[in-house]
Tab-separated table of C-alpha atoms and ligand atoms in Angstrom:
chain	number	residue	atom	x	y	z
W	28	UNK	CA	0.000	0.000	0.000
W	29	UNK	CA	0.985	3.420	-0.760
W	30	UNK	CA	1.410	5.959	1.941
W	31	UNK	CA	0.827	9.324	1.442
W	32	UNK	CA	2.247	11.933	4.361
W	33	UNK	CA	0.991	14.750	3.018
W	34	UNK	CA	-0.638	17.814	4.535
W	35	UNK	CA	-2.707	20.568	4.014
W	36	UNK	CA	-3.541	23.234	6.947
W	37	UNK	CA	-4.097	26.809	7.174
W	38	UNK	CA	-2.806	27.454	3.963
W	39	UNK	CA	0.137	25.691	3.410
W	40	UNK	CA	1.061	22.358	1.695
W	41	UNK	CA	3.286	20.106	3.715
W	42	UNK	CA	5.260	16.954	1.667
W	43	UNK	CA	5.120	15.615	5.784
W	44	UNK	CA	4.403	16.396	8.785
W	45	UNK	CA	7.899	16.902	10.252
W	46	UNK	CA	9.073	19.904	11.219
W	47	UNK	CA	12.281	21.122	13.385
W	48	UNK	CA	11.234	22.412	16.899
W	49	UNK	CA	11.974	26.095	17.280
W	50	UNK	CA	14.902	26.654	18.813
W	51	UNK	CA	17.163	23.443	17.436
W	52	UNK	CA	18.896	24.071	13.991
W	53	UNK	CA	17.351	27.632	13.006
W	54	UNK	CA	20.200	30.193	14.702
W	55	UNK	CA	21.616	30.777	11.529
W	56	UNK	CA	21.137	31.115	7.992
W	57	UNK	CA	23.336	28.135	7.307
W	58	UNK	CA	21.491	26.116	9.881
W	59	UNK	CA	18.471	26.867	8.550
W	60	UNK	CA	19.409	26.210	5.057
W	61	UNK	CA	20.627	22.556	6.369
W	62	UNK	CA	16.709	21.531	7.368
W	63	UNK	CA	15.892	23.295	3.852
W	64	UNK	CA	17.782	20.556	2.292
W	65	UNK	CA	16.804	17.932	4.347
W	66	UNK	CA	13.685	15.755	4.475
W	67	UNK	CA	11.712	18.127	7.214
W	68	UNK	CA	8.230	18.814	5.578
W	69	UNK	CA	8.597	22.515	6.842
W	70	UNK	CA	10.878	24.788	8.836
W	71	UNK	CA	10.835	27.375	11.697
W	72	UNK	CA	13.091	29.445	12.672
W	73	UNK	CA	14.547	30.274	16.324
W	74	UNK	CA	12.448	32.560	18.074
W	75	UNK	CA	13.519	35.694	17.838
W	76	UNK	CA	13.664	38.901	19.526
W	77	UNK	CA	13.496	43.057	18.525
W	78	UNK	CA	17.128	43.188	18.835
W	79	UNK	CA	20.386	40.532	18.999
W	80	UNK	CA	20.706	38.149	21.971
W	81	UNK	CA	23.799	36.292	22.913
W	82	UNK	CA	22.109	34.333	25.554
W	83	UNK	CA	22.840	32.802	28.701
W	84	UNK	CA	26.148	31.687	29.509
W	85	UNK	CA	27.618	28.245	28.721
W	86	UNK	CA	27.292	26.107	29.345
W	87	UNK	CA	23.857	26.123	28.379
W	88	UNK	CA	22.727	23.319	27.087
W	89	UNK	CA	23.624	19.360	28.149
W	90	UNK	CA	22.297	15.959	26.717
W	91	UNK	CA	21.013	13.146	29.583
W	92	UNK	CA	20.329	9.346	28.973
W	93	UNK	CA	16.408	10.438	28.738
W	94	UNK	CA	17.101	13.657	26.598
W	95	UNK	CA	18.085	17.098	27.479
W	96	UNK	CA	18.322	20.441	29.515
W	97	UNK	CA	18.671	23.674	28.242
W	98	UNK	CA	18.803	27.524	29.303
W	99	UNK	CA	20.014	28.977	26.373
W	100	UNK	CA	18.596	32.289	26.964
W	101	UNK	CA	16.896	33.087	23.676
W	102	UNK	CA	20.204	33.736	21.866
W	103	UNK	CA	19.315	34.687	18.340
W	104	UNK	CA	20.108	37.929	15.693
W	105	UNK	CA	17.382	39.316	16.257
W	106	UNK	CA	13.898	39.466	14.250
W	107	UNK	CA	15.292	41.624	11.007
W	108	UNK	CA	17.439	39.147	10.312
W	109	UNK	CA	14.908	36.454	9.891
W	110	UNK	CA	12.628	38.721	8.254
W	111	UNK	CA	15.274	38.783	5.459
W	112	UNK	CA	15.912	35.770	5.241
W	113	UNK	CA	11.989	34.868	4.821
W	114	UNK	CA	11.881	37.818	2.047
W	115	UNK	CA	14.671	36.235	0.227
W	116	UNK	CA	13.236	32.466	0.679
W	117	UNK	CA	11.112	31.122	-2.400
W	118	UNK	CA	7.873	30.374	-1.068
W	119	UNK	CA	6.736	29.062	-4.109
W	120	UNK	CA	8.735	26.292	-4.978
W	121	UNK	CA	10.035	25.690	-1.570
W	122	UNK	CA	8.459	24.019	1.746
W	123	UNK	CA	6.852	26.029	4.125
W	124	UNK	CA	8.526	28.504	6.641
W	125	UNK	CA	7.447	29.047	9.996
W	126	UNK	CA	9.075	32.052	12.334
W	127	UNK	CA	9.116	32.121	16.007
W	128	UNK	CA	8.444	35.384	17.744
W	129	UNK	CA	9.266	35.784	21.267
W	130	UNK	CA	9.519	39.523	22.422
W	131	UNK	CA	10.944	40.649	25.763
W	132	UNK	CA	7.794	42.628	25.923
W	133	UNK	CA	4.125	43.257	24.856
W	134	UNK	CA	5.605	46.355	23.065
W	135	UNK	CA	8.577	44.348	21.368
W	136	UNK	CA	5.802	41.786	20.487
W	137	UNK	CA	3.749	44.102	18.699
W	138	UNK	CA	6.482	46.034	17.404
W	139	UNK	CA	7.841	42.257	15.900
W	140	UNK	CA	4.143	41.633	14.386
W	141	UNK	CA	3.418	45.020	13.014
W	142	UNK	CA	6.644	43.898	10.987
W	143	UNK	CA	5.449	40.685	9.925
W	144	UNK	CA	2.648	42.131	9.238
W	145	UNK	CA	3.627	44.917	6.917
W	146	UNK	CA	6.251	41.915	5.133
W	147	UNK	CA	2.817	40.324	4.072
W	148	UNK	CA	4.807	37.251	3.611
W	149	UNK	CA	3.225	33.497	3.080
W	150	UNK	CA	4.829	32.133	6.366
W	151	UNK	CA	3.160	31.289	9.470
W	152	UNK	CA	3.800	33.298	13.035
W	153	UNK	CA	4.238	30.685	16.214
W	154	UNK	CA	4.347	33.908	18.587
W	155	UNK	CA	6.254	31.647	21.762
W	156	UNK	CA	4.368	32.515	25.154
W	157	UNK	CA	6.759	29.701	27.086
W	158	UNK	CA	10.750	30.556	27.414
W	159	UNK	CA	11.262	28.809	30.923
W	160	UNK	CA	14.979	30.432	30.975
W	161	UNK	CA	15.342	34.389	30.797
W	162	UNK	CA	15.333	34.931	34.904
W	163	UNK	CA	13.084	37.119	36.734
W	164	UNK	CA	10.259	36.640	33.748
W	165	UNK	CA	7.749	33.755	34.229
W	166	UNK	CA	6.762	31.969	31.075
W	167	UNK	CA	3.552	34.281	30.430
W	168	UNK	CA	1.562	31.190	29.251
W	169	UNK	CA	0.875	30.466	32.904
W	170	UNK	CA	-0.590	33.644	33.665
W	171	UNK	CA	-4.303	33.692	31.104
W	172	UNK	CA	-5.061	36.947	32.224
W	173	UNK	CA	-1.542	38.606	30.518
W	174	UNK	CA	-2.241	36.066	28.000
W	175	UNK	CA	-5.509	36.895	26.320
W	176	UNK	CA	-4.643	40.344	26.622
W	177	UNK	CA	-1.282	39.850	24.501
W	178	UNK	CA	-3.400	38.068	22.088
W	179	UNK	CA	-5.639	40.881	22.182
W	180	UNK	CA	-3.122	43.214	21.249
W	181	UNK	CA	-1.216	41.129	18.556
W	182	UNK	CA	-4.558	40.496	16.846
W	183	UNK	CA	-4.698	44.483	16.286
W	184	UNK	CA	-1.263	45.060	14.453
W	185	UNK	CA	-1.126	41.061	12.762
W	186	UNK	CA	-4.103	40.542	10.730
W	187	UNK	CA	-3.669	37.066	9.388
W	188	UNK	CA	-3.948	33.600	11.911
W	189	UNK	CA	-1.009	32.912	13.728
W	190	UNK	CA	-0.217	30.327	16.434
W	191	UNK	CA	1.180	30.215	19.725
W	192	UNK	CA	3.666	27.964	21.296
W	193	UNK	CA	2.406	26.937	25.184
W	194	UNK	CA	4.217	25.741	27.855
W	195	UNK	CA	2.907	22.197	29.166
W	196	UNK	CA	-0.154	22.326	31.518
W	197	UNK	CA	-0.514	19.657	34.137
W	198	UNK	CA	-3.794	20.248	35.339
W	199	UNK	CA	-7.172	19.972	33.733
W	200	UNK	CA	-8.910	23.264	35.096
W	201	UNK	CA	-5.379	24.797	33.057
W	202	UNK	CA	-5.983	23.259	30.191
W	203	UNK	CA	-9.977	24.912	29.971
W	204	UNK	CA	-8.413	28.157	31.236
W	205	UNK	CA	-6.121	28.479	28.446
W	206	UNK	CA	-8.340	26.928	25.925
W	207	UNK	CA	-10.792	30.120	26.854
W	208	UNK	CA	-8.224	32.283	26.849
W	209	UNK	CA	-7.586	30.753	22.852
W	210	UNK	CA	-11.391	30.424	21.946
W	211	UNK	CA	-11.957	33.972	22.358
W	212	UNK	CA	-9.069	34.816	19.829
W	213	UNK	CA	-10.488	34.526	16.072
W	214	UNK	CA	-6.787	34.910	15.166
W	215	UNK	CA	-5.519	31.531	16.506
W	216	UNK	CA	-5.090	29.054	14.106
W	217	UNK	CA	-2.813	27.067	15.981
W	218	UNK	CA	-1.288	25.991	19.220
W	219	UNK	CA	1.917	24.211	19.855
W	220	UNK	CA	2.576	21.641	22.400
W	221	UNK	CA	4.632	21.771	24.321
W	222	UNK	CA	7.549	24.181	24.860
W	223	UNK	CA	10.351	22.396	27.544
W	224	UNK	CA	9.330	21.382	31.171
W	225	UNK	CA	10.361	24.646	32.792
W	226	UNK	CA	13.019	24.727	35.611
W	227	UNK	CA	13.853	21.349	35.534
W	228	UNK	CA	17.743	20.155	37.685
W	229	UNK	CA	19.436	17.682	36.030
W	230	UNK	CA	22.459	16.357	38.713
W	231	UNK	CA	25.731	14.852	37.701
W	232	UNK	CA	25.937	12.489	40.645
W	233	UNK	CA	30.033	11.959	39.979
W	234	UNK	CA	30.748	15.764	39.941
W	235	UNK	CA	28.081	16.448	42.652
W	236	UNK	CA	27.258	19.007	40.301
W	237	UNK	CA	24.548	20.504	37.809
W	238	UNK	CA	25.127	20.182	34.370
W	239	UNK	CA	24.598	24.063	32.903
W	240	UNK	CA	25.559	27.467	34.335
W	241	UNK	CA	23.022	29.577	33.912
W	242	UNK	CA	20.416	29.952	36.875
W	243	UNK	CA	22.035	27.689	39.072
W	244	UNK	CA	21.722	24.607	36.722
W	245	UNK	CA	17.688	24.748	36.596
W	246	UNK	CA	16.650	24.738	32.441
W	247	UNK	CA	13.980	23.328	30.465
W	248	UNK	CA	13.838	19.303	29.418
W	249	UNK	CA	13.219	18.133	26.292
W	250	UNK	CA	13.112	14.392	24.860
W	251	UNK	CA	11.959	10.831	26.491
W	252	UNK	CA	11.254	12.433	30.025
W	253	UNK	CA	8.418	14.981	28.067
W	254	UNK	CA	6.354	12.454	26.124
W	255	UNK	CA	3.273	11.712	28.074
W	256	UNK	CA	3.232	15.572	29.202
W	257	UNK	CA	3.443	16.275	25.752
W	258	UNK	CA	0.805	14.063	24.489
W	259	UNK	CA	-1.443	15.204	27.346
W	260	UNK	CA	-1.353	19.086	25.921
W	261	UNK	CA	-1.664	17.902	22.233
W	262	UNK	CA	-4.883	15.864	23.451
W	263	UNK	CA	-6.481	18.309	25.519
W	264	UNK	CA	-6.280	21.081	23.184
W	265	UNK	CA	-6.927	19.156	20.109
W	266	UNK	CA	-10.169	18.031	22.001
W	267	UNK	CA	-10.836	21.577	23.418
W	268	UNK	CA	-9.940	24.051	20.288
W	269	UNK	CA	-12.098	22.044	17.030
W	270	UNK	CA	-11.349	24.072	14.276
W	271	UNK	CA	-8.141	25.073	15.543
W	272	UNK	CA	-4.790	23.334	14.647
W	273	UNK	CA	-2.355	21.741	16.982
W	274	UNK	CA	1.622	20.963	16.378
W	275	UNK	CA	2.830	18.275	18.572
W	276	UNK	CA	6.543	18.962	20.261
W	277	UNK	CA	7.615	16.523	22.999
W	278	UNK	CA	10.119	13.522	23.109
W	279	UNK	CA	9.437	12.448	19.111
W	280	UNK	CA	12.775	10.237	18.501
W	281	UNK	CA	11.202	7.728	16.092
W	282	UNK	CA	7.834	6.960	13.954
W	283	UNK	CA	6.261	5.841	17.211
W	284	UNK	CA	6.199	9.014	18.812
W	285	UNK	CA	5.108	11.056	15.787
W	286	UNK	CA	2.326	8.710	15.063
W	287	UNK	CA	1.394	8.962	18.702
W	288	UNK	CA	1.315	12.618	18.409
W	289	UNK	CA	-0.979	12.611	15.865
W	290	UNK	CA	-3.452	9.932	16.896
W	291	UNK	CA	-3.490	12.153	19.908
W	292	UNK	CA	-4.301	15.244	17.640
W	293	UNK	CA	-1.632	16.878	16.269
W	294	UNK	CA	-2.066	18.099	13.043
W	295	UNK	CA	1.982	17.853	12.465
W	296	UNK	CA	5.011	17.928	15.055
W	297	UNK	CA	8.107	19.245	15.306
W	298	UNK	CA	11.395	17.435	16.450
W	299	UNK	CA	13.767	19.095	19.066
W	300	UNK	CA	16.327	17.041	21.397
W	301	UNK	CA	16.771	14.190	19.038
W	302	UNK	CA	17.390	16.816	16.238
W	303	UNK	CA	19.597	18.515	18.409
W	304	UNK	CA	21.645	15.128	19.039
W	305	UNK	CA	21.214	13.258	15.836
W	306	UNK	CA	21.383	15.865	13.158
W	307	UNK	CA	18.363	16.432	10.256
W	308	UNK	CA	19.674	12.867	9.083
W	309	UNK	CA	17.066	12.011	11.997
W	310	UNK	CA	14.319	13.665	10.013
W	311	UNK	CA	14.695	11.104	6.828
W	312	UNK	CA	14.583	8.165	9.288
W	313	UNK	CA	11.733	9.606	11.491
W	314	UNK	CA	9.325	10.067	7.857
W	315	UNK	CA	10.870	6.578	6.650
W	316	UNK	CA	9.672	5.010	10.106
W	317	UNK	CA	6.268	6.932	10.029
W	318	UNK	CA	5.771	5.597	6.681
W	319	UNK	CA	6.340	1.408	7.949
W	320	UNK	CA	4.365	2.230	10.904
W	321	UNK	CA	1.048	3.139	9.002
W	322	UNK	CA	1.452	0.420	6.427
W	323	UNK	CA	2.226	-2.023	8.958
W	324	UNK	CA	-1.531	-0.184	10.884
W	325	UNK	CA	-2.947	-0.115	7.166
W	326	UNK	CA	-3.426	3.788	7.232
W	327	UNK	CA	-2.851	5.052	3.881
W	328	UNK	CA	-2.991	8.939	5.335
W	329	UNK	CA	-2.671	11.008	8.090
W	330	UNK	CA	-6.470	11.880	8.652
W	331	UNK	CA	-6.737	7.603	8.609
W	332	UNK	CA	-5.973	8.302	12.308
W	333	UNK	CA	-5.703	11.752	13.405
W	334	UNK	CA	-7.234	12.506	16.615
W	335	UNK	CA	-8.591	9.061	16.652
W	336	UNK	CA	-6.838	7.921	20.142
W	337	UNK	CA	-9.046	5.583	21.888
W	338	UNK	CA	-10.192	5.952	25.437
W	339	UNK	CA	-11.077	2.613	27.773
V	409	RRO	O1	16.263	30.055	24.174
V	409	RRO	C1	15.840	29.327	25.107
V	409	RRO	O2	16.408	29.259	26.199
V	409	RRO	C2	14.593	28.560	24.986
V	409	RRO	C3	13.430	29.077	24.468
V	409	RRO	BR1	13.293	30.781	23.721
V	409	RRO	C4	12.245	28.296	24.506
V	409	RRO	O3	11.150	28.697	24.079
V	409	RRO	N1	12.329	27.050	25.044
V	409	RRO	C5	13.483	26.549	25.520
V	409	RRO	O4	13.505	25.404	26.000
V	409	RRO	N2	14.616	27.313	25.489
């Protein structure tokens, strides 16, 4: 049987549903160039901010038997330079780009979309409401109030859909809070799930140590330990927000996990730790594996079994 990964959603054609998370392999123009060339259905670049960020001090980043912590500290060159790299980028014959907008501020976010917006280019905004590491500033996805009104505000300068990118919720009465908070904003058309487990402290029990510098060693985790977290938030909102599209991010190293995503919801996912470790030669093997997997299920497309996770 023939599989066929492709995808249509809000406007843009997708070969497969594999995408880089935000964050891993999108710094640079050469880096971003790399997942151009390699078998990622779409790309996104880091999130970025009004002006350049070195980041947090390294080191920033380290890789555990169960997959990662990181406070890098939203290092990136700041949102112009993305912006001309996305006015440079053939959008007709090439795959889809994503950009990742994460402002210090309300007033650098709107500054940021009123940019975008003005651009009027064919890419899609993931505006990121969830960087666990810049300290003294809580991830504003946990507070709905500063939230909606963000949203509120964006929705005035950016007048095409855009998505957000949501820290994980671990609490049902969190998940309807936010998913009111998203309702009531025409101009979602997506959500992404889930940014890193916040503040996590990974210990290297030979050193007696932590494993990064910045903030004491606390930093977000990514990979194997995020799975069922992340498969909770793709669920919940998928279930919560019809109508709406959700991107799975969370612990995909293989076919499994990205057909799990999916049967949970997710309208396509993005890879981060195992991209970060493995290289976009993970992305070939992840579609190739995805591929088996549904013949093996006999699914012939995504929709075969998209959102269609049983419950006992
Ligand atoms: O740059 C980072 O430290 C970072 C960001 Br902006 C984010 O959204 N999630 C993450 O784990 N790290």
């Amino acid at each position: 049987m023939t599989v066929d990964l492709a995808v249509a959603w809000l406007g843009i054609q997708m070969d497969n549903p594999l995408i880089n998370a935000s964050g891993v392999m999108c710094r640079t123009v050469e880096e971003l160039e790399a997942l151009r060339h390699s078998a990622a259905g779409a790309l996104i670049t880091k999130s970025c901010t009004l002006e350049p960020r070195k980041g947090n001090p390294e080191p920033r980043y380290a890789s555990t038997a169960l997959g990662s912590i990181n406070s890098m500290g939203l290092p990136n060159a700041g949102y112009r330079y993305y912006l001309d790299y996305a006015r440079r980028y053939d959008h007709e014959h090439d795959k889809p780009l994503l950009m990742s907008v994460s402002g210090m501020s309300l007033e650098d976010n709107l500054e940021m979309m009123a940019a975008f917006d003005e651009a009027a280019l064919p890419v899609l905004v993931e505006l990121n409401l969830s960087c666990p590491n810049l300290p003294g500033k809580p991830q504003i996805g946990y507070d709905f109030e500063a939230s909606a009104r963000l949203l509120a505000e964006v929705s005035k300068v950016y007048r095409r859909p855009f998505g957000v990118k949501l820290p994980p919720y671990f609490d049902p009465v969190h998940f309807g809070e936010m998913a009111d908070v998203l309702d009531g904003c025409p101009s979602i058309g997506f959500v992404t799930c889930i940014n890193s487990i916040g503040n996590g402290l990974v210990i290297d029990l030979e050193r007696e140590s932590v494993v990064i510098r910045p903030k004491d060693g606390l930093g977000g985790i990514g990979g194997d330990y995020v799975l069922p977290t992340a498969l909770a938030n793709v669920r919940e909102f998928a279930r919560r927000l019809p109508g709406r599209h959700v991107i799975g991010c969370g612990g995909i190293r293989s076919g499994r996990e990205a057909f799990m995503h999916i049967l949970a919801g997710a309208t396509v996912v993005q890879v981060g730790t195992c991209l970060y470790e493995e290289g976009p030669a993970c992305l070939t093997r992840i579609r190739d594996e995805l591929v088996c997997l549904m013949q093996d299920k006999g699914y012939r497309t995504l929709a075969d079994f998209r959102g269609c996770l049983r419950t006992l």
